[in-house]
Coordinates of N, CA and C in Angstrom, one line a residue:
Chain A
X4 N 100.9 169.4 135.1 CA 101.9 170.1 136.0 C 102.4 171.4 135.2
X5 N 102.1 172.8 136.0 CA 102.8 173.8 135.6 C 104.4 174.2 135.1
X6 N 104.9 174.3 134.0 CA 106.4 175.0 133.6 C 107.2 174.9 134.9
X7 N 106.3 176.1 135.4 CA 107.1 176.8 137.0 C 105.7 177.2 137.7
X8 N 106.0 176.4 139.0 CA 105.3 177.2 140.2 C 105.9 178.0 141.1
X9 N 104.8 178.8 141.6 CA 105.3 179.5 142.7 C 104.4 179.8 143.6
X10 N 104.4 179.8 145.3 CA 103.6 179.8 146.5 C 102.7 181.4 146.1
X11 N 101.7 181.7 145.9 CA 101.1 182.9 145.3 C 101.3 184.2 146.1
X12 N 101.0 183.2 147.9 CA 101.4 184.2 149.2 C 100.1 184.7 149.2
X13 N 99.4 185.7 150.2 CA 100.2 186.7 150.3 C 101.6 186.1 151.5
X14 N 102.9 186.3 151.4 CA 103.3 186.5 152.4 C 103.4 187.7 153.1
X15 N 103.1 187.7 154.2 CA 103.7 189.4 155.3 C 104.3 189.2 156.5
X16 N 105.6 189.9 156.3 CA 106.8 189.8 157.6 C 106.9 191.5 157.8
X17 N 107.3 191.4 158.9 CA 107.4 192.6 160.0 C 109.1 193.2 159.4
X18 N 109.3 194.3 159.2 CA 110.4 195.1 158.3 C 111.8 194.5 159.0
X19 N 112.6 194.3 158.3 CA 114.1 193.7 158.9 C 114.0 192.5 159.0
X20 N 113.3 191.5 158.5 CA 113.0 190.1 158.3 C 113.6 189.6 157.2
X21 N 114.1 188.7 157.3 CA 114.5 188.1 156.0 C 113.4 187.5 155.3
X22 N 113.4 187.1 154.3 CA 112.3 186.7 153.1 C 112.8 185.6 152.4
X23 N 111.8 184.8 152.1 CA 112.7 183.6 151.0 C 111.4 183.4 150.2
X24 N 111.3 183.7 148.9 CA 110.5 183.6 148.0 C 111.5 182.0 147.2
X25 N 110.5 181.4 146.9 CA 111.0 180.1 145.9 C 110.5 179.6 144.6
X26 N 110.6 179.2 143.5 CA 109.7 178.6 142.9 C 110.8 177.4 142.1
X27 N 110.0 176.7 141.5 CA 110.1 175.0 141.1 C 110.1 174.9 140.0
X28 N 110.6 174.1 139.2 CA 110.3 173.9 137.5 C 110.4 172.6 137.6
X29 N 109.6 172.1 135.9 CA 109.6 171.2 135.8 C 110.8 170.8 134.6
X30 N 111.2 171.8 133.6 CA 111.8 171.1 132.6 C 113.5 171.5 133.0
X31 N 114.2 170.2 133.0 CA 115.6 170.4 133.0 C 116.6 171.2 132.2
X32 N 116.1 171.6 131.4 CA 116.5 172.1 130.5 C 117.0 173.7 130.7
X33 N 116.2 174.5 131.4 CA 116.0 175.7 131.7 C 117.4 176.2 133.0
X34 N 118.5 177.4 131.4 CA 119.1 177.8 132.2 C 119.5 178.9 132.4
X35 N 118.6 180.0 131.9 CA 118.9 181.0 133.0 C 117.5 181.5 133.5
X36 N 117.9 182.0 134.6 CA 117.1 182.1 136.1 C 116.9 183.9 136.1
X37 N 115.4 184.3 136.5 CA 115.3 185.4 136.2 C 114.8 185.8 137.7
X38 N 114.8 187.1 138.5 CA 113.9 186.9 139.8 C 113.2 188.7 138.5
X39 N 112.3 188.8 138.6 CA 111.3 190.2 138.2 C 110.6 190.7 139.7
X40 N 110.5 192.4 139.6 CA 109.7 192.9 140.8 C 109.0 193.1 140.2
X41 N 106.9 193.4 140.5 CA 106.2 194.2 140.3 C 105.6 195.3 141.1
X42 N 105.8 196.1 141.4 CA 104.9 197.0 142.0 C 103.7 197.4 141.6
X43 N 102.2 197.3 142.3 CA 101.1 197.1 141.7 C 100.4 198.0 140.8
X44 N 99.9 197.7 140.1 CA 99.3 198.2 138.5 C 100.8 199.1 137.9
X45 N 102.0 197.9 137.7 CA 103.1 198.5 136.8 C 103.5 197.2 136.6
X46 N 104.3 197.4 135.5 CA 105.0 196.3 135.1 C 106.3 195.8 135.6
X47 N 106.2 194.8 135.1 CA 107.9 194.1 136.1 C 108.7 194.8 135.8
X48 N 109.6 194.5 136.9 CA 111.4 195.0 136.3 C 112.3 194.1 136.4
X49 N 113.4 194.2 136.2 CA 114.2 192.5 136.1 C 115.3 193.1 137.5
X50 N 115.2 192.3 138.6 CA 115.6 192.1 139.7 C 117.3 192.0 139.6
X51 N 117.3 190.3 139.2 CA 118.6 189.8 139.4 C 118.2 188.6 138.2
X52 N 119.2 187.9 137.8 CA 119.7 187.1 137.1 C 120.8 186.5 137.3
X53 N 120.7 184.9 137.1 CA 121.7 183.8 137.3 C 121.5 183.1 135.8
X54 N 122.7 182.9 135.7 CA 122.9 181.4 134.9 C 123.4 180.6 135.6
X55 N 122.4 179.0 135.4 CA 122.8 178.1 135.5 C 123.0 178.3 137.1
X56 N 123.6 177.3 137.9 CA 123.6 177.1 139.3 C 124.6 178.0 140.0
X57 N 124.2 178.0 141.4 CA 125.0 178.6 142.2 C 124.0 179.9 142.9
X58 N 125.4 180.9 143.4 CA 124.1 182.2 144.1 C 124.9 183.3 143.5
X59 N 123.7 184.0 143.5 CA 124.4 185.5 143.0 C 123.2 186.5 144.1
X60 N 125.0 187.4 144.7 CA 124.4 188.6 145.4 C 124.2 190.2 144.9
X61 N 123.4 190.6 145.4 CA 123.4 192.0 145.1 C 122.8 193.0 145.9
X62 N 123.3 193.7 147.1 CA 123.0 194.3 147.9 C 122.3 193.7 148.9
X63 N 121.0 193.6 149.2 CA 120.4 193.2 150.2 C 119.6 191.4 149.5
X64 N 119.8 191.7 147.9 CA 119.2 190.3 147.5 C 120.6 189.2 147.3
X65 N 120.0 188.0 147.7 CA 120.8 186.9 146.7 C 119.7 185.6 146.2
X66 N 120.0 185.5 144.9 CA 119.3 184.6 144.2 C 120.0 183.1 144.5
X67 N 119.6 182.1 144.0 CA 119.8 181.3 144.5 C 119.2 179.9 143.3
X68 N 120.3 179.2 143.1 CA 120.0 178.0 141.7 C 120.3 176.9 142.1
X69 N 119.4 176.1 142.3 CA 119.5 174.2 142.6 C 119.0 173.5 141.7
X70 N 120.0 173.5 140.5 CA 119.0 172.9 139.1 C 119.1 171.3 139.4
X71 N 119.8 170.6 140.4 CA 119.6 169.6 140.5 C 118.2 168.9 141.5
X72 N 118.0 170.3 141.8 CA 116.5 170.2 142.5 C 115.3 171.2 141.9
X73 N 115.7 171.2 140.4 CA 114.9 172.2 139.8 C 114.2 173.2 140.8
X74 N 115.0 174.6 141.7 CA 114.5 174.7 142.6 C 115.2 176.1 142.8
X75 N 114.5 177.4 142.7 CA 115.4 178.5 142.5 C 114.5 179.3 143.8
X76 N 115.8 180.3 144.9 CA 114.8 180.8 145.3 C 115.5 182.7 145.3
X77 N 115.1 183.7 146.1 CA 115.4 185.0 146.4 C 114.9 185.2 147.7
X78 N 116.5 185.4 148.3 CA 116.4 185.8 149.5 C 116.9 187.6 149.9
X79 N 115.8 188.4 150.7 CA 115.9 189.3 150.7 C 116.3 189.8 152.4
X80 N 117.2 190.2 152.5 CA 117.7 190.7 154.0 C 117.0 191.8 154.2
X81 N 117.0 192.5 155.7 CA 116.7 193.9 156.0 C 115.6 193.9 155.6
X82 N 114.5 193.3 155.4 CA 113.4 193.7 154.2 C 113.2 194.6 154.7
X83 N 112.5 195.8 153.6 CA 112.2 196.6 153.8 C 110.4 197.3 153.1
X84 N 109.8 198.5 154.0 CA 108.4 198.3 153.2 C 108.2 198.4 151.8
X85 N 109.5 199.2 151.4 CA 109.8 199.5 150.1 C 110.1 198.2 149.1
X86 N 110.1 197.4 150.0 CA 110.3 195.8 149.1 C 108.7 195.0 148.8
X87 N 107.4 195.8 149.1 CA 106.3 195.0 149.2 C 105.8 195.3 147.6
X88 N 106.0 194.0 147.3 CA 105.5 193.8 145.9 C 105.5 192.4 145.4
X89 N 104.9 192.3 143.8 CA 105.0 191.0 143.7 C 106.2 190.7 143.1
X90 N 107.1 189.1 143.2 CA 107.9 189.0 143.0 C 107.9 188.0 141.9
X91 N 108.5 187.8 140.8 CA 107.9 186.8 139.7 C 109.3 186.2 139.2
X92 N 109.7 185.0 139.4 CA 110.5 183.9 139.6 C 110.1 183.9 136.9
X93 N 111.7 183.7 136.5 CA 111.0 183.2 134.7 C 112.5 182.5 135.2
X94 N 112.4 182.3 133.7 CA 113.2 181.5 132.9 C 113.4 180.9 131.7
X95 N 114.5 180.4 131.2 CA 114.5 180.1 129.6 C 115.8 179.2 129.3
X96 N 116.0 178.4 128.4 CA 116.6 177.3 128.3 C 117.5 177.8 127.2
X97 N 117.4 179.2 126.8 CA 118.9 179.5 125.8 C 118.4 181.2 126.1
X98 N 119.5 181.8 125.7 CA 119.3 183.5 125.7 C 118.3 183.8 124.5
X99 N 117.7 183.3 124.1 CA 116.9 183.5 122.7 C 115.9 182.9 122.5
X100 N 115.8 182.6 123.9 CA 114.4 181.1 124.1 C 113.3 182.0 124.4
X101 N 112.3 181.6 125.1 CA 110.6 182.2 125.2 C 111.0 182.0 126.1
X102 N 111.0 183.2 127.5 CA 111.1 183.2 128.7 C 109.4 182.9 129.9
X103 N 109.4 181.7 130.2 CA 108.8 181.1 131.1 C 108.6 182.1 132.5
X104 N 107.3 182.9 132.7 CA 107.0 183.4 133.9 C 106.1 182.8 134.9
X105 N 106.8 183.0 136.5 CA 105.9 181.8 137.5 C 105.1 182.7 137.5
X106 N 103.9 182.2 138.5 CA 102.4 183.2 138.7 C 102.6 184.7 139.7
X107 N 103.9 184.6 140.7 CA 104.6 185.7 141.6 C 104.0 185.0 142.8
X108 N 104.6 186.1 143.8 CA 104.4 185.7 145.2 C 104.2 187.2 145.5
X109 N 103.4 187.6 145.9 CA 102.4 189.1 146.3 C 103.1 189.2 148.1
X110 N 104.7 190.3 148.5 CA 105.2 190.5 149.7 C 104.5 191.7 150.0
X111 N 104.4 191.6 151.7 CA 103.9 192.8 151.7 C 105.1 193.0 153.1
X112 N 105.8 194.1 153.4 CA 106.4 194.2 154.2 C 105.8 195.6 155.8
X113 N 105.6 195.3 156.7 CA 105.2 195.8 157.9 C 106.1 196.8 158.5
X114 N 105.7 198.0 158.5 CA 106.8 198.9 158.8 C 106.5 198.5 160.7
Chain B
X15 N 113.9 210.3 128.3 CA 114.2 209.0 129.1 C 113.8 208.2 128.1
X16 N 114.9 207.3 127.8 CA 114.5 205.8 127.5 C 113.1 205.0 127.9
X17 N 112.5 204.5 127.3 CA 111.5 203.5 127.7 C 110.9 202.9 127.0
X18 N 109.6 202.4 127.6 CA 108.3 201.9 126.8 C 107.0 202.6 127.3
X19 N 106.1 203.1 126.5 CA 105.2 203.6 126.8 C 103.7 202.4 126.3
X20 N 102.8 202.7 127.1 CA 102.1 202.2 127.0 C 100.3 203.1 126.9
X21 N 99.5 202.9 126.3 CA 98.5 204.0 126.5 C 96.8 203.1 125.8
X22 N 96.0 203.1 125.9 CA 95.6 203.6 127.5 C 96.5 203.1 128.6
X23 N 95.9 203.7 129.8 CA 96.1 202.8 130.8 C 94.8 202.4 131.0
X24 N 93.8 202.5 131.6 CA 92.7 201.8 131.5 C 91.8 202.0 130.4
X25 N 91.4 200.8 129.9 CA 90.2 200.5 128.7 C 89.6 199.7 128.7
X26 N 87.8 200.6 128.6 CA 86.5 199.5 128.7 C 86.5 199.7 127.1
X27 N 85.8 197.8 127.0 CA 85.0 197.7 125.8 C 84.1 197.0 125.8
X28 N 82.8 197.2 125.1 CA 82.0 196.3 125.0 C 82.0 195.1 124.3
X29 N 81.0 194.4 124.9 CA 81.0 192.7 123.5 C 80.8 193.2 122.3
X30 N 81.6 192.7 121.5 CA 81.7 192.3 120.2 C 82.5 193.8 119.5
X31 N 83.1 194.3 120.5 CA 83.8 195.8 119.7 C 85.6 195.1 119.8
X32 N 86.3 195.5 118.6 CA 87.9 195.3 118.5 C 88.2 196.6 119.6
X33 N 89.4 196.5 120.1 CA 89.8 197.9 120.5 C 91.9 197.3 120.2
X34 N 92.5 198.3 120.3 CA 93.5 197.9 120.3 C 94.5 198.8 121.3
X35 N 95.4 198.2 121.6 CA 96.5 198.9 122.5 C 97.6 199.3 122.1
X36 N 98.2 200.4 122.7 CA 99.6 201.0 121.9 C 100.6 200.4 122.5
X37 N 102.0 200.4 121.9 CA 102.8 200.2 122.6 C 104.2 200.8 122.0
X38 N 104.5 201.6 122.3 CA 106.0 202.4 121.9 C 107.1 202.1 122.6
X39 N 108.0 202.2 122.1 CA 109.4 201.8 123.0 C 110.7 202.9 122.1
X40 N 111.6 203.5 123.0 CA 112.4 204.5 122.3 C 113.5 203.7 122.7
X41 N 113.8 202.5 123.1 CA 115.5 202.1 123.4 C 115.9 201.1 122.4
X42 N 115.3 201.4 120.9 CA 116.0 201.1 120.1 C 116.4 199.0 120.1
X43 N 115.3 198.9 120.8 CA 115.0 197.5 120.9 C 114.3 196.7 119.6
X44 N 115.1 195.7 118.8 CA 114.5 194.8 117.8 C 113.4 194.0 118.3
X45 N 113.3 193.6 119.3 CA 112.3 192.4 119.9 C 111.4 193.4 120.5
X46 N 109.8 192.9 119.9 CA 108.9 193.1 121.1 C 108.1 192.0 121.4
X47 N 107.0 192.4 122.3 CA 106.2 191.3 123.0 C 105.0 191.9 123.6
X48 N 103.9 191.2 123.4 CA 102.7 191.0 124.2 C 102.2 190.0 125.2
X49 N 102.3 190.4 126.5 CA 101.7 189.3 127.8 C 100.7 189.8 128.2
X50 N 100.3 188.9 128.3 CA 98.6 189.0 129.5 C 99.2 188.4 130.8
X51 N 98.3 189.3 131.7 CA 98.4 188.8 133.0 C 97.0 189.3 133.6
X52 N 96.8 187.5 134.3 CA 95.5 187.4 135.0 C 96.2 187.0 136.4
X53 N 95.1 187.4 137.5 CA 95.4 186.6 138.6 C 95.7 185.5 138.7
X54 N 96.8 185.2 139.6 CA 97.3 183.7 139.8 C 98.2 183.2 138.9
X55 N 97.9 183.9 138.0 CA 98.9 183.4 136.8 C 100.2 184.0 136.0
X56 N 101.2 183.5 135.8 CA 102.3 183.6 135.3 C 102.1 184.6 134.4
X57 N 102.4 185.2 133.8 CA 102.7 186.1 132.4 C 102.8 185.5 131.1
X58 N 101.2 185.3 130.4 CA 101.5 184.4 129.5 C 102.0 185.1 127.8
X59 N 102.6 184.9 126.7 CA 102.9 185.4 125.8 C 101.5 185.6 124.9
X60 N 101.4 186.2 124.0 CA 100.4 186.6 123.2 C 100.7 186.5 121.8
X61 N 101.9 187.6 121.8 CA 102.7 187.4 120.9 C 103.6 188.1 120.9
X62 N 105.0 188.1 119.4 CA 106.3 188.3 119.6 C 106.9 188.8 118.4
X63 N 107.7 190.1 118.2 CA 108.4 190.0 117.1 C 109.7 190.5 117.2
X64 N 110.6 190.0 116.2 CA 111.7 189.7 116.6 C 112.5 191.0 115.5
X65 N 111.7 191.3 114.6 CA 112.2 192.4 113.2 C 110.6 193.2 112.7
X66 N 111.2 194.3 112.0 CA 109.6 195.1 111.7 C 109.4 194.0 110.6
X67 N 108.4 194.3 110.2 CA 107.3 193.3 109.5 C 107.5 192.1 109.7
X68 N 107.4 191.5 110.6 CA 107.7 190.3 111.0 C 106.9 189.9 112.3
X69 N 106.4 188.9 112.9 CA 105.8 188.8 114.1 C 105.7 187.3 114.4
X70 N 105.2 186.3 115.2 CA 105.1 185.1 115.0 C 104.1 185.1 117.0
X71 N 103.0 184.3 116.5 CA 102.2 183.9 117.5 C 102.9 183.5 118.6
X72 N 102.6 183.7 120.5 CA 102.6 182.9 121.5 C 102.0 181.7 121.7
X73 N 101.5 181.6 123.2 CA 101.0 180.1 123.5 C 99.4 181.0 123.0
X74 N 99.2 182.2 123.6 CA 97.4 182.3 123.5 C 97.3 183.1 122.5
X75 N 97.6 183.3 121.4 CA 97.3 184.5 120.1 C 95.8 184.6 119.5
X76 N 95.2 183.4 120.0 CA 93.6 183.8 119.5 C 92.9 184.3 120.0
X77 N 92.5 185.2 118.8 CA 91.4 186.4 119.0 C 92.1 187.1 119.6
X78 N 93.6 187.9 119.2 CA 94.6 188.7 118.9 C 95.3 189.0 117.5
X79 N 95.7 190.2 117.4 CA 96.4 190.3 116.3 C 97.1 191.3 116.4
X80 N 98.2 191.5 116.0 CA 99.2 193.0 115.8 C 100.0 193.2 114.7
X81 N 100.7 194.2 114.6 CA 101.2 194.8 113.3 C 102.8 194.9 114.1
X82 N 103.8 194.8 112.9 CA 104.9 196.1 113.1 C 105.3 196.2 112.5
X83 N 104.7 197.5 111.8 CA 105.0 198.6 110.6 C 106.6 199.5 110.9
X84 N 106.7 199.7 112.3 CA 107.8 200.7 112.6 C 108.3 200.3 113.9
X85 N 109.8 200.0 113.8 CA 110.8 199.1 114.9 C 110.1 199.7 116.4
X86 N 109.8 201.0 116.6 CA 109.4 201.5 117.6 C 107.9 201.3 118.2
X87 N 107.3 200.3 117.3 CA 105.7 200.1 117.6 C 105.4 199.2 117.4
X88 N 104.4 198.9 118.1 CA 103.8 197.2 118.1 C 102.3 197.2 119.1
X89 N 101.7 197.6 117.8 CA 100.3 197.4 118.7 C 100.0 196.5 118.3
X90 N 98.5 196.2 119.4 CA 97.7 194.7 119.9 C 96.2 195.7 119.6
X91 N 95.7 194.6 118.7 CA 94.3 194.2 118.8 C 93.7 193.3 119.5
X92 N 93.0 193.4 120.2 CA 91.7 192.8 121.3 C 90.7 192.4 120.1
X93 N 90.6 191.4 119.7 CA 89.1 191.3 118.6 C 87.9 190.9 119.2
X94 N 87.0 190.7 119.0 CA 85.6 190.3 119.8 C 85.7 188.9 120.0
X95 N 87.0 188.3 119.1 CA 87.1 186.9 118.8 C 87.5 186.2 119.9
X96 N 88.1 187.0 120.9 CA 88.5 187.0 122.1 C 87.4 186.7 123.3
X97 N 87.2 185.5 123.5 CA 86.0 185.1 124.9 C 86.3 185.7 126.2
X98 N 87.5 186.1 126.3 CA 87.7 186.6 128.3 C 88.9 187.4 128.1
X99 N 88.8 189.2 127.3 CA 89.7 189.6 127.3 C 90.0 190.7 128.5
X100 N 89.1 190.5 129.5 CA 89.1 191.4 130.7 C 90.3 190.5 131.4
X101 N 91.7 191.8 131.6 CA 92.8 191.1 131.8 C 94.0 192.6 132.2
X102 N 95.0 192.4 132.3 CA 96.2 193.4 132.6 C 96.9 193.0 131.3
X103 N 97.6 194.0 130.4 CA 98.4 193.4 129.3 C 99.6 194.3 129.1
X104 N 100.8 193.5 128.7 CA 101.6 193.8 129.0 C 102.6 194.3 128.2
X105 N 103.2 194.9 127.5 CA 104.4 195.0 126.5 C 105.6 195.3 127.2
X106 N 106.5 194.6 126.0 CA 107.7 194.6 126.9 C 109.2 194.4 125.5
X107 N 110.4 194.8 125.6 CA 110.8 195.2 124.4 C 112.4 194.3 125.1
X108 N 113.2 194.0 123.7 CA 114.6 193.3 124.7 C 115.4 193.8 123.0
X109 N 116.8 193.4 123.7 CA 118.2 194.1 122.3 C 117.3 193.0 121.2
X110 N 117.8 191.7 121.8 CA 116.9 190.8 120.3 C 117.0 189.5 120.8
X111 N 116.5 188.8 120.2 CA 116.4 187.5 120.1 C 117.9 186.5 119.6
X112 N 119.0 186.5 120.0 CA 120.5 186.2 119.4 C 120.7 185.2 120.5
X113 N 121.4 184.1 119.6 CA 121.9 183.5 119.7 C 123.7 183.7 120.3
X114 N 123.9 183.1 121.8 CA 125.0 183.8 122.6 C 124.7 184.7 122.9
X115 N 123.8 185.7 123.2 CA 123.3 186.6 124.1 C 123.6 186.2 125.5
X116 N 124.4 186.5 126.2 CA 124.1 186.7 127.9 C 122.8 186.0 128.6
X117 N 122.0 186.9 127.9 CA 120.6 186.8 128.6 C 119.3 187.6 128.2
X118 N 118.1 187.9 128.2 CA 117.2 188.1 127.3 C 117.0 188.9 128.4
X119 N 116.9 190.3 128.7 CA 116.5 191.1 129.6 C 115.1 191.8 128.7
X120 N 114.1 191.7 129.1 CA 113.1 192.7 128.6 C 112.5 193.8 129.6
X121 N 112.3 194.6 129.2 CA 112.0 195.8 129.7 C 110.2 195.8 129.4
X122 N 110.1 196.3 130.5 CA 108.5 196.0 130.4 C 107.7 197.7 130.7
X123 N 107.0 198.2 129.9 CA 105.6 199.0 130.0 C 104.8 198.9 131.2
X124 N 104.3 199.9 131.5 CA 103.3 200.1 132.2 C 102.0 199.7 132.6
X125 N 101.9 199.2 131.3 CA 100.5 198.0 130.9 C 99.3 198.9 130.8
X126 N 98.5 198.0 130.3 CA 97.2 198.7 129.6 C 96.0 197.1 130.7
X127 N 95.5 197.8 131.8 CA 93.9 197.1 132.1 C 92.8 197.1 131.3
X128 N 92.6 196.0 131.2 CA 91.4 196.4 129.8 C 90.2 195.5 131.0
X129 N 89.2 196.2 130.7 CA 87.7 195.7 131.3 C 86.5 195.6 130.3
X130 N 85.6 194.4 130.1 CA 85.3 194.5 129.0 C 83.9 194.2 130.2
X131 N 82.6 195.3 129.4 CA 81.6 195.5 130.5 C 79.8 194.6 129.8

């Protein structure tokens, strides 16, 4: 069993759709929560971040922590086309740990 | 502007040739890092350093190697030792590796495609 999975997608919704990207872990241990964008042939950038459980919002995103369901997800309102990219779910079990990246989920949004 | 550079952007090599990748960063970041990224797959470590001359292997370091001579650099060698280095690679730089840090933000490069023909 994988660290962390995640649904690879592609998913594609029609623009102003809400989105729910998720991914799963296996070790309890892991507590902070990373969501990364990629836009294609670039490197990630760091989205949003949680520690430890609960939701954290930020404009049109909120992240989202069920560590009793090892089970993180990013929900995106209004999507927009400007949101079509891949989205890559890490994490790490101390601020100084080896941050664990899922495989992403490839959005593509429909003007 | 602050960042990380990265160069090539695309690079062919042939079997059995080393080639290596750059990787600069100007935001005065102690930590760097090398990821590969293949399809389907997570962003795996390569390798990592945390102070200049100093470095310590990821989960895939074989038939890899790097240097860091100067806090602002950290290149990666591709060796021939490497069976399947046709891949996206990634550098990525953070404040450090500390204990009670907030959170480990790394900033990531533009990446180097390498195609080996």
């Amino acid at each position: 069993q994988k660290e962390v999975e995640q649904d690879p997608g592609p998913l594609s919704v029609p623009e102003g759709a809400i989105v729910s990207l998720n991914c799963t872990y296996s070790n309890s241990a892991f507590q902070y929560f990373m969501w990364y964008r990629q836009y294609s042939r670039k490197g990630p950038e760091l989205l949003m971040y949680t520690y430890s459980s609960g939701n954290k919002e930020d404009g049109r995103f909120t992240a989202q922590v069920d560590k009793s369901s090892k089970y993180i997800s990013l929900f995106i309102r209004d999507s927009q086309p400007s949101d079509s990219a891949t989205y890559l779910c890490a994490m790490c079990q101390t601020s100084y740990d080896k941050v664990i990246f899922g495989p992403g989920t490839s959005l593509s949004v429909i003007p | 502007d602050g960042g990380i550079t990265q160069s090539p952007k695309y690079l062919f090599r042939k079997e059995g040739q080393n080639v290596t990748l750059s990787c600069e960063q100007n935001l005065n970041h102690d930590a760097m890092y090398w990821y590969r990224q293949d399809p389907g797959q997570g962003l795996r470590l390569i390798y990592y350093s945390q102070i200049v001359n100093d470095f310590q292997k990821g989960d895939i370091a074989e038939g890899y190697s790097v240097s860091r001579e100067k806090k602002e650099s950290f290149p990666l060698t591709v060796t021939s030792a490497q069976k399947n280095p046709t891949a996206f690679y990634l550098c990525a730089s953070s404040i450090a590796l500390l204990a009670g840090a907030s959170y480990n933000e790394q900033f990531f490069g533009p990446g180097t495609r390498l195609t080996v023909l």
